[in-house]
PDB file of C-alpha atoms and ligand atoms in Angstrom:
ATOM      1  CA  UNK A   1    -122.317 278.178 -59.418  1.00 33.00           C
ATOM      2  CA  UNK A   2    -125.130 276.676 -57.903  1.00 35.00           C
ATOM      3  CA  UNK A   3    -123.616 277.274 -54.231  1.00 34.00           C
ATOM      4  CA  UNK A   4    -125.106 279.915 -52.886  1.00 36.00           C
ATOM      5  CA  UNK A   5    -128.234 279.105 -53.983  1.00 42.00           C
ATOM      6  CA  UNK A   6    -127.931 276.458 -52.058  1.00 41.00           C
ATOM      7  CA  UNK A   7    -126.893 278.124 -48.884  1.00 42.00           C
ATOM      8  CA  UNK A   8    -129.316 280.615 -49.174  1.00 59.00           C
ATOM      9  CA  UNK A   9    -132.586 278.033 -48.832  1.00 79.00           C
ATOM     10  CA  UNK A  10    -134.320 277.681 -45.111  1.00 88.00           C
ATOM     11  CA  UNK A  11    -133.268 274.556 -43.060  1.00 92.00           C
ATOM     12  CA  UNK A  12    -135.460 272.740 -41.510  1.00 95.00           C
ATOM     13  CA  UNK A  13    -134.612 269.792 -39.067  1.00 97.00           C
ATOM     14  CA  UNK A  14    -137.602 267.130 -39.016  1.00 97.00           C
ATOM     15  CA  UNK A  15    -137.425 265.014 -35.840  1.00 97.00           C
ATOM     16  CA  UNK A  16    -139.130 261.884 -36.606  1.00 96.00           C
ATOM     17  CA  UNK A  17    -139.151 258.566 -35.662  1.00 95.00           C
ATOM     18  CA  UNK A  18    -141.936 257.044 -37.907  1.00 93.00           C
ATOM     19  CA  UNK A  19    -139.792 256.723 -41.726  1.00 94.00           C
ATOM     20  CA  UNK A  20    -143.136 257.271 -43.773  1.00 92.00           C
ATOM     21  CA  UNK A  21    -143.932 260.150 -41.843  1.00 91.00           C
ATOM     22  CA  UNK A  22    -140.055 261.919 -42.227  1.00 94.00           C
ATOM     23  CA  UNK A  23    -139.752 260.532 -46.146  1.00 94.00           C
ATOM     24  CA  UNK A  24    -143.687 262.534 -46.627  1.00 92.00           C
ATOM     25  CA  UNK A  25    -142.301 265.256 -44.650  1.00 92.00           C
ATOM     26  CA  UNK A  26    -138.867 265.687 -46.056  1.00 94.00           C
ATOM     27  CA  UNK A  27    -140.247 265.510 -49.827  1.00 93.00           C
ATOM     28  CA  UNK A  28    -143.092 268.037 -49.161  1.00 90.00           C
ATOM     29  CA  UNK A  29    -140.522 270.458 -47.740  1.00 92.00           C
ATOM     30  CA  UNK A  30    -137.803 270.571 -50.283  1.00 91.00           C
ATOM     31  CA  UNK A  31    -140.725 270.923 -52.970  1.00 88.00           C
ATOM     32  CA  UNK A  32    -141.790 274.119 -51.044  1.00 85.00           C
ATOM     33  CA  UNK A  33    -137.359 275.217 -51.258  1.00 87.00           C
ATOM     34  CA  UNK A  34    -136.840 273.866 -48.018  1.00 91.00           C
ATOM     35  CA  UNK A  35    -133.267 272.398 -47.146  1.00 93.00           C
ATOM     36  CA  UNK A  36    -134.194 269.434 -45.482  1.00 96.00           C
ATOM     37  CA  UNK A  37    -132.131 267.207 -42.480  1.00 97.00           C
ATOM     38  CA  UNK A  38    -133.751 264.718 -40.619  1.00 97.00           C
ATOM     39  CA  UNK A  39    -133.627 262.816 -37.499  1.00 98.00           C
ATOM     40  CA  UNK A  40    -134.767 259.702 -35.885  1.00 97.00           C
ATOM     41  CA  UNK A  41    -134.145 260.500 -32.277  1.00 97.00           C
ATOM     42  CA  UNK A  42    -133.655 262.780 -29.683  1.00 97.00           C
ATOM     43  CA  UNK A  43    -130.377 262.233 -30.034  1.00 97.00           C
ATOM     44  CA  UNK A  44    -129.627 262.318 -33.037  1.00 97.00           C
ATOM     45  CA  UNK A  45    -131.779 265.597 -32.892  1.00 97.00           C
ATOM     46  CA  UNK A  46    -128.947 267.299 -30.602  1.00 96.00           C
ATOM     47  CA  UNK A  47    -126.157 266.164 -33.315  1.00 94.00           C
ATOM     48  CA  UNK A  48    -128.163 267.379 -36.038  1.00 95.00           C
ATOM     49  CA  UNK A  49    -129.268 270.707 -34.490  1.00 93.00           C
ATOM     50  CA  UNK A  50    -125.409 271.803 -33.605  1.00 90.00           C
ATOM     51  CA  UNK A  51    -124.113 270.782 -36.972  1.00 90.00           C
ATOM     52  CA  UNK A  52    -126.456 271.883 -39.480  1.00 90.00           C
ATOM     53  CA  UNK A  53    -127.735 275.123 -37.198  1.00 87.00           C
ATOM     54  CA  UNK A  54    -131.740 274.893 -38.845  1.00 91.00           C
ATOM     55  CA  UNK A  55    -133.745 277.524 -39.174  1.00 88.00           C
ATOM     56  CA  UNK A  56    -136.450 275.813 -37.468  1.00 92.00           C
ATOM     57  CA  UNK A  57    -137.058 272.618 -35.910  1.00 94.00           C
ATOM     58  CA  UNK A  58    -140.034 270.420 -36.640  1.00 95.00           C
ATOM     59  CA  UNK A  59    -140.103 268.067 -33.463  1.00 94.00           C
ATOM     60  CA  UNK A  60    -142.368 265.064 -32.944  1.00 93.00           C
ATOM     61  CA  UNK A  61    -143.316 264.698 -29.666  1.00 90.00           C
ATOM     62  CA  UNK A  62    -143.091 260.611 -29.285  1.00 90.00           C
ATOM     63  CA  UNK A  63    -139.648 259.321 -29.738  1.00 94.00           C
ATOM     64  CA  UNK A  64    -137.997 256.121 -28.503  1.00 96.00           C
ATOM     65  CA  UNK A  65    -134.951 257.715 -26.248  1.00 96.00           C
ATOM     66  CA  UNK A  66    -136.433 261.124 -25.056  1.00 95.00           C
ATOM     67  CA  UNK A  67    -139.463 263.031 -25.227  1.00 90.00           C
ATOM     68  CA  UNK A  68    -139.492 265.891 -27.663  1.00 91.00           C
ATOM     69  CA  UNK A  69    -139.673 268.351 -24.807  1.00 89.00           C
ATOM     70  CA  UNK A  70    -136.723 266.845 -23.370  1.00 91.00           C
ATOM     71  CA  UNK A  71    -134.914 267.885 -26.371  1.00 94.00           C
ATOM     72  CA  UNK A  72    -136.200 271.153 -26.702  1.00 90.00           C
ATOM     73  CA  UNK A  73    -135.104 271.983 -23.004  1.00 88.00           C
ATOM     74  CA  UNK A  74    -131.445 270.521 -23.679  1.00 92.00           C
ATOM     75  CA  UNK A  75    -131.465 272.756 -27.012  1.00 89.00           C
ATOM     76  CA  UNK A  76    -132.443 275.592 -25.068  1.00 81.00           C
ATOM     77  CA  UNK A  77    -129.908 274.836 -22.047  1.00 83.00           C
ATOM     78  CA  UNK A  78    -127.155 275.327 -24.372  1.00 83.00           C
ATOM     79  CA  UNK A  79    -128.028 278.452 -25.770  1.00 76.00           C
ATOM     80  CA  UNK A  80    -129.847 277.151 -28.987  1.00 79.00           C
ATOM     81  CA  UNK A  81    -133.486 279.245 -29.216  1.00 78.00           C
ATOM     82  CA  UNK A  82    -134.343 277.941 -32.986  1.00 84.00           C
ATOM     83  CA  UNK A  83    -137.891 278.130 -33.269  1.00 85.00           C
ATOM     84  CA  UNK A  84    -139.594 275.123 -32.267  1.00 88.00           C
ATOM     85  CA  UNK A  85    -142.383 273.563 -33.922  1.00 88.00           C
ATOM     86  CA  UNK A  86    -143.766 270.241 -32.133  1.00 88.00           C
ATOM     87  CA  UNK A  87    -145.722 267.794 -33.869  1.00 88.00           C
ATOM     88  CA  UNK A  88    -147.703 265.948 -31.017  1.00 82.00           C
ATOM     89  CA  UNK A  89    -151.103 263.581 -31.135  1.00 74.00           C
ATOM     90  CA  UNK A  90    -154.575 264.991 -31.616  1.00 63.00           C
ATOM     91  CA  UNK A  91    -155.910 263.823 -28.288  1.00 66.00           C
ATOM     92  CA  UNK A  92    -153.012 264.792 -26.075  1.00 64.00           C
ATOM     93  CA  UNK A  93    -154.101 268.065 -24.984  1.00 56.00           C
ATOM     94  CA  UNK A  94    -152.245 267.772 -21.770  1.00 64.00           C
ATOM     95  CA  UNK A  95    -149.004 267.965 -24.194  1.00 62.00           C
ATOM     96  CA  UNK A  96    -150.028 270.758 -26.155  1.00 59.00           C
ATOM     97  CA  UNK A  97    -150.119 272.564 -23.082  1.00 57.00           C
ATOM     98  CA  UNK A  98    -146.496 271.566 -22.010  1.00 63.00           C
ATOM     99  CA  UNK A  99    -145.148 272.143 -25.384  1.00 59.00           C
ATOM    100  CA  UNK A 100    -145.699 275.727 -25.608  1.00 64.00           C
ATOM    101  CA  UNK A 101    -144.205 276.384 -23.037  1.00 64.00           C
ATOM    102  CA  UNK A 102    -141.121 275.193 -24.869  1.00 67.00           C
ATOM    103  CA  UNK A 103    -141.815 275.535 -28.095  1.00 69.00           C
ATOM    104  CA  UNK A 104    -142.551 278.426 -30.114  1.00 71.00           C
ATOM    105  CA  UNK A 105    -146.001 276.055 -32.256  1.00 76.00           C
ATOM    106  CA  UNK A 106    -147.529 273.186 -32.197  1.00 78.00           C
ATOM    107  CA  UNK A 107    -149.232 270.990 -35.423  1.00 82.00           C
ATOM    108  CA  UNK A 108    -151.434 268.055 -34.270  1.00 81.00           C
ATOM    109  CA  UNK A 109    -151.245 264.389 -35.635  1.00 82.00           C
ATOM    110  CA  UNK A 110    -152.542 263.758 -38.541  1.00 81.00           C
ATOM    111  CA  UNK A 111    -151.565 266.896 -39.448  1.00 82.00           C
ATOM    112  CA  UNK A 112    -152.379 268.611 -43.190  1.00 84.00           C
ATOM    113  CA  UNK A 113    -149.228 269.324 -45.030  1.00 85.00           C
ATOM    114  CA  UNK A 114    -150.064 273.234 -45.968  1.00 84.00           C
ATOM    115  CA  UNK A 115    -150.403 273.701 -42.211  1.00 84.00           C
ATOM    116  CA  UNK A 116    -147.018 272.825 -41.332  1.00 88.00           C
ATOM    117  CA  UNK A 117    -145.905 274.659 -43.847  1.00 87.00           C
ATOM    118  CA  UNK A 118    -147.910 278.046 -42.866  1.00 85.00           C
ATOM    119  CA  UNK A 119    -146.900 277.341 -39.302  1.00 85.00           C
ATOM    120  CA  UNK A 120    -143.034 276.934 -40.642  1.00 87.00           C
ATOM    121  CA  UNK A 121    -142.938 280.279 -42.358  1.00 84.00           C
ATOM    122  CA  UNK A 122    -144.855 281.726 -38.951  1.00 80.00           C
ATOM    123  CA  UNK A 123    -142.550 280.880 -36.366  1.00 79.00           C
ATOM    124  CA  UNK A 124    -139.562 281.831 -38.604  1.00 78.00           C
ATOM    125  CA  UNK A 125    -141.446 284.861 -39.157  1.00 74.00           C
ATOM    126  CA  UNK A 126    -141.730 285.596 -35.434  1.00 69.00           C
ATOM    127  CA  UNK A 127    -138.469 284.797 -34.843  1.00 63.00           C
ATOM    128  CA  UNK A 128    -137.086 287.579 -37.050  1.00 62.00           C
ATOM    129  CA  UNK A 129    -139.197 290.097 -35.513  1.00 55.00           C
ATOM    130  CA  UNK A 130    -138.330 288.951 -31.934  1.00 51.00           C
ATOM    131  CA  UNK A 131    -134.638 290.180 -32.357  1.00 48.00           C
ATOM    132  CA  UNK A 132    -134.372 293.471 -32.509  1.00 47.00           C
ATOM    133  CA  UNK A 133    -131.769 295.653 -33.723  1.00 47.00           C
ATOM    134  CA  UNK A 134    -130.867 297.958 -30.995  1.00 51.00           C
ATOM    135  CA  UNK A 135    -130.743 294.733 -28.729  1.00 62.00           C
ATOM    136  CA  UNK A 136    -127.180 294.409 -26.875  1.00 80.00           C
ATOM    137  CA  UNK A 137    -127.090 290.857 -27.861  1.00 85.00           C
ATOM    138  CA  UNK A 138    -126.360 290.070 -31.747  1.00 88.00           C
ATOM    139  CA  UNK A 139    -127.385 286.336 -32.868  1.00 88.00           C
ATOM    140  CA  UNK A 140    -127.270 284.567 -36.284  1.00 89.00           C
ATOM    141  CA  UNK A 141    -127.438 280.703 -36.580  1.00 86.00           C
ATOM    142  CA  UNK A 142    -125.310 278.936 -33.780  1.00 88.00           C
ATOM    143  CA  UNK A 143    -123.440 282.292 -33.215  1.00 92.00           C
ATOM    144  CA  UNK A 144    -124.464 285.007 -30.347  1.00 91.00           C
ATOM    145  CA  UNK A 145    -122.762 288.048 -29.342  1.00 92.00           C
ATOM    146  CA  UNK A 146    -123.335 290.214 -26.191  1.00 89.00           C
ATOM    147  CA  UNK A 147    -122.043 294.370 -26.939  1.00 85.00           C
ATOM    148  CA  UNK A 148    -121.765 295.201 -23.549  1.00 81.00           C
ATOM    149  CA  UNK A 149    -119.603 292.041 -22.211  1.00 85.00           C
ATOM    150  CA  UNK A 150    -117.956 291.549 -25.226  1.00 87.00           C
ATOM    151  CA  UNK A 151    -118.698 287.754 -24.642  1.00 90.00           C
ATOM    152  CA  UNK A 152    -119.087 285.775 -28.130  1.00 93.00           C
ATOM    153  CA  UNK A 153    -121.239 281.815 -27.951  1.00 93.00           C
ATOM    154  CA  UNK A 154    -120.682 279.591 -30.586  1.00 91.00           C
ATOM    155  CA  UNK A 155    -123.554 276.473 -30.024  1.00 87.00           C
ATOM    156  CA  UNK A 156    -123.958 277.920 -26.480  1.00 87.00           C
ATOM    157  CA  UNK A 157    -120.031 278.038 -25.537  1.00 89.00           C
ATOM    158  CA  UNK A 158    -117.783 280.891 -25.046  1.00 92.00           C
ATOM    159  CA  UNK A 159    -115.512 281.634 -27.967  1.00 93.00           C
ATOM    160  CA  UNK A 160    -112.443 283.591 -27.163  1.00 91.00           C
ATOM    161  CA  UNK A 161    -111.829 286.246 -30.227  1.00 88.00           C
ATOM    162  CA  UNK A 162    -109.024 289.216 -30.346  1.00 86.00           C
ATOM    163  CA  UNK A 163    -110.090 292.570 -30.387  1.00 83.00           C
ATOM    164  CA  UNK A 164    -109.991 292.389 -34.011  1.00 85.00           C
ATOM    165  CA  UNK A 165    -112.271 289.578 -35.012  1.00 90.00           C
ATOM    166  CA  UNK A 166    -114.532 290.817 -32.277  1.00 91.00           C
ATOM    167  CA  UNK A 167    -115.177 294.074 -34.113  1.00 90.00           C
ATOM    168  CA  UNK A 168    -115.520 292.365 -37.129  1.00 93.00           C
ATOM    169  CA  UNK A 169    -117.591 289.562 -36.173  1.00 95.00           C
ATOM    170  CA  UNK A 170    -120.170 292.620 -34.527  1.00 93.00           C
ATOM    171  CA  UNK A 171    -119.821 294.602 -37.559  1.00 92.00           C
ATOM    172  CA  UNK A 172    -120.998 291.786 -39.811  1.00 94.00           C
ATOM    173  CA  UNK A 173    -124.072 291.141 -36.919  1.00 92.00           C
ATOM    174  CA  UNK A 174    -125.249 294.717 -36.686  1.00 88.00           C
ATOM    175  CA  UNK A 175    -125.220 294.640 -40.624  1.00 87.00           C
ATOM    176  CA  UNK A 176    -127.268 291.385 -40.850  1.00 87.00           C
ATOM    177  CA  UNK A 177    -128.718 289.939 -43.824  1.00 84.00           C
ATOM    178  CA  UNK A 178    -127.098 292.642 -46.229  1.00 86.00           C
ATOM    179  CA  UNK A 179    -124.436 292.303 -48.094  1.00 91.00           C
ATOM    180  CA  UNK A 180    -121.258 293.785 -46.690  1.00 91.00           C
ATOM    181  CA  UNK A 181    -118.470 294.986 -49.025  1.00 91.00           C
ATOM    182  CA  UNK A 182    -114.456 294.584 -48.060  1.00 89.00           C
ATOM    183  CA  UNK A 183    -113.849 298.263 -48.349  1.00 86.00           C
ATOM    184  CA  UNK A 184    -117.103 299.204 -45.882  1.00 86.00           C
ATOM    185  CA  UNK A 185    -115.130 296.703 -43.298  1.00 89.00           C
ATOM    186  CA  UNK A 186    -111.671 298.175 -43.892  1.00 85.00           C
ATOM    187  CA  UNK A 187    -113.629 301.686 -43.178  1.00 81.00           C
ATOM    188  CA  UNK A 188    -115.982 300.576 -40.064  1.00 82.00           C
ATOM    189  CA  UNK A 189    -113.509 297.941 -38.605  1.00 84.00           C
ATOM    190  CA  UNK A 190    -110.140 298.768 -39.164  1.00 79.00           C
ATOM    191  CA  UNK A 191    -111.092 302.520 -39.099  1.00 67.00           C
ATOM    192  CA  UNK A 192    -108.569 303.644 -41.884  1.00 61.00           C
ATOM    193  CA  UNK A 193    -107.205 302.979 -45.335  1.00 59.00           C
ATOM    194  CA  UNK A 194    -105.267 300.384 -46.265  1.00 57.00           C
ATOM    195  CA  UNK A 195    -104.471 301.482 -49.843  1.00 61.00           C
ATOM    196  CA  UNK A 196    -106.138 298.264 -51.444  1.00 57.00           C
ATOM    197  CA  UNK A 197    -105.194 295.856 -49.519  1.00 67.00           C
ATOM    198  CA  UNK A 198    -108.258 294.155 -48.773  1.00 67.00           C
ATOM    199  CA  UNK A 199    -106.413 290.774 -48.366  1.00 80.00           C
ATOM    200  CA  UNK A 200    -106.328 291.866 -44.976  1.00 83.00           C
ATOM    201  CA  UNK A 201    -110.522 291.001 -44.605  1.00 88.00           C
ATOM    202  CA  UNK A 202    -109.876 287.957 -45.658  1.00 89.00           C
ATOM    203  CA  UNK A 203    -107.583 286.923 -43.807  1.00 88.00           C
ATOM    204  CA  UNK A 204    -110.064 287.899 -40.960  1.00 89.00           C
ATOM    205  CA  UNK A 205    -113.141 285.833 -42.295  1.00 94.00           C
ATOM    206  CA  UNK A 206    -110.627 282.913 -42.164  1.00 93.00           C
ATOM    207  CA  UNK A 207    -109.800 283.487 -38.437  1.00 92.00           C
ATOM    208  CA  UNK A 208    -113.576 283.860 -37.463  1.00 95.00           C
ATOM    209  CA  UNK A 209    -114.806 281.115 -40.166  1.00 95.00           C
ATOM    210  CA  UNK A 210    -112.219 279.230 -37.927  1.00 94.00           C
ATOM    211  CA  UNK A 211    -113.288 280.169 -34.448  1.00 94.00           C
ATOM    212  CA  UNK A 212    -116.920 280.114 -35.021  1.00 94.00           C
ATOM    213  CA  UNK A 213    -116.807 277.262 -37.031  1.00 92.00           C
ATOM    214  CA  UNK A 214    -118.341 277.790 -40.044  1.00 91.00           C
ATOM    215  CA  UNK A 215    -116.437 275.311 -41.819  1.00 85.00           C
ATOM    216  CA  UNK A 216    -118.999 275.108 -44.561  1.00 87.00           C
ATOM    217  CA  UNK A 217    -119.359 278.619 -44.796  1.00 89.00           C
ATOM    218  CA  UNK A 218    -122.738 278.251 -44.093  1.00 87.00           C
ATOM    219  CA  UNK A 219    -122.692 281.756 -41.248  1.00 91.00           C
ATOM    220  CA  UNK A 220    -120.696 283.983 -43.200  1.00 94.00           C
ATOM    221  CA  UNK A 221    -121.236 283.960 -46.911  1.00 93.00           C
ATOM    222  CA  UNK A 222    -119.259 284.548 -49.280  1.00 93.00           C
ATOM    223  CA  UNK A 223    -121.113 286.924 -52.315  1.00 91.00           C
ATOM    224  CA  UNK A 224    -118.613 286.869 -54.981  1.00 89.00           C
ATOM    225  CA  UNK A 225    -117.747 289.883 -56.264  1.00 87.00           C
ATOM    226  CA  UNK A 226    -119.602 291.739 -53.730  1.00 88.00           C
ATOM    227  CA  UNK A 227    -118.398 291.100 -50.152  1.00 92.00           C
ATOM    228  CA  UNK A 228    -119.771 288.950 -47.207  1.00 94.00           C
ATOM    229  CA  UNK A 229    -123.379 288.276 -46.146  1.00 92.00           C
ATOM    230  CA  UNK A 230    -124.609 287.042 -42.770  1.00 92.00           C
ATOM    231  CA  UNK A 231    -128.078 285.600 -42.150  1.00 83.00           C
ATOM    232  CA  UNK A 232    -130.133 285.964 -39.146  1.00 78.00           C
ATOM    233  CA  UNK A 233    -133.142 285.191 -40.371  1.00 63.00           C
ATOM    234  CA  UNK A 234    -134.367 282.618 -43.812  1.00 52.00           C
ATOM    235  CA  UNK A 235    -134.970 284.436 -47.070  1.00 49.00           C
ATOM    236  CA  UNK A 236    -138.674 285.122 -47.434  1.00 45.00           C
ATOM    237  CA  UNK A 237    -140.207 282.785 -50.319  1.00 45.00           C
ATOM    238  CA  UNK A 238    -142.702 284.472 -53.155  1.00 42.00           C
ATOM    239  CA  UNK A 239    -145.987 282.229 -53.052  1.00 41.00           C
ATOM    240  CA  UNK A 240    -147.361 280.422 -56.424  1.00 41.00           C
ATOM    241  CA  UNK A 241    -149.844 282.877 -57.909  1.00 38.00           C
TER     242      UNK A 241
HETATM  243 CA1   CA B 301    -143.068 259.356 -32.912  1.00 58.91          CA
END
């Protein structure tokens, strides 16, 4: 019963190319309750970033088939805006400058391990607070939704839903980060009573676990007991002391 425990811990992709550096990295993260993937390349930073859709993205600079930046801007091109922290060389100022235009933070080389982790919890911070409520586009993890076309993006490509999952899939969005009960969605979605027969949400989930694909179940959570739970933003952590 350990699963959504699991699933409810911060991920953090560290982009790394120097295996001392991404073993320190990855081991001082998951002692602070970090979920931690890694990656030794820009490419395998793309793979990483669609598949495991981190919370933030801790991206060195130097790597040996393309520049961090590069894959920040090919993140961005295809609709993924995870916050961005770069990790680039003392000395290269002329880099610091370029990266923020990309990224959302920058650590420098050698860089002090509390600082990354302040700057983490910052930029996921701001990132929460930059999407707000009443805004006509709706966004958890690899998913965004637009009210006013009706459009739905899963990783930066259209998703075709029925009118259905739409509803539900805006429902859940507008009702971020708390947890939803089957019998509000009967009453907000389906807009009448269905005597009990709440098999009908699930059946729903399925469809847009499907066409989102959530496979893991990583968007859409299931609370046992209680209902479904979407996150937009990582659970806040209590401090030592
Ligand atoms: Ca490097």
């Amino acid at each position: 019963m350990t699963r959504s425990d699991t699933s409810a811990k911060s991920t953090v992709l560290v982009v790394e190319d120097e295996s001392s550096i991404a073993s320190m990295l990855t081991m001082a993260l998951q002692f602070m309750g970090f979920e931690v993937v890694t990656a030794a390349c820009g490419t395998e930073a793309l793979d990483r970033a669609a598949r495991h859709a981190p919370d933030v993205i801790l991206l060195d600079v130097v790597l040996p088939d393309m520049d961090g930046f590069e894959v920040c801007r090919r993140l961005r091109d295809t609709g993924v805006h995870t916050p961005v922290l770069f990790v680039t060389a003392r000395d290269a100022v002329s880099d610091k400058i370029r990266g923020l235009e990309l990224a959302d933070d920058y650590v420098t080389k050698p860089f002090d391990l509390n600082e990354v982790v302040a700057r983490i919890r910052a930029v996921m911070r701001r990132g929460r607070e930059l999407t707000p409520s009443n805004s006509r586009r709706l966004r958890a993890g690899w998913v965004e939704l637009d009210r006013d076309t009706r459009e739905v993006w899963r990783h930066g490509q259209p998703v075709q839903l029925s009118s259905t999952e739409f509803a539900l899939l805006q429902y859940l969005l507008e009702n971020a980060d708390q947890v939803i009960s089957k019998a509000q969605m009967l009453d907000n979605v389906w807009s009448y009573d269905f005597q009990g027969e709440s098999g009908i949400v699930e059946t729903y989930i399925y469809y847009l676990r499907r066409k989102l694909g959530d496979t893991d179940q990583s968007l859409i959570h299931t609370v046992r007991g209680a209902g479904y739970l979407v996150r937009t933003s990582p659970p806040s952590y209590v401090t030592e002391g």
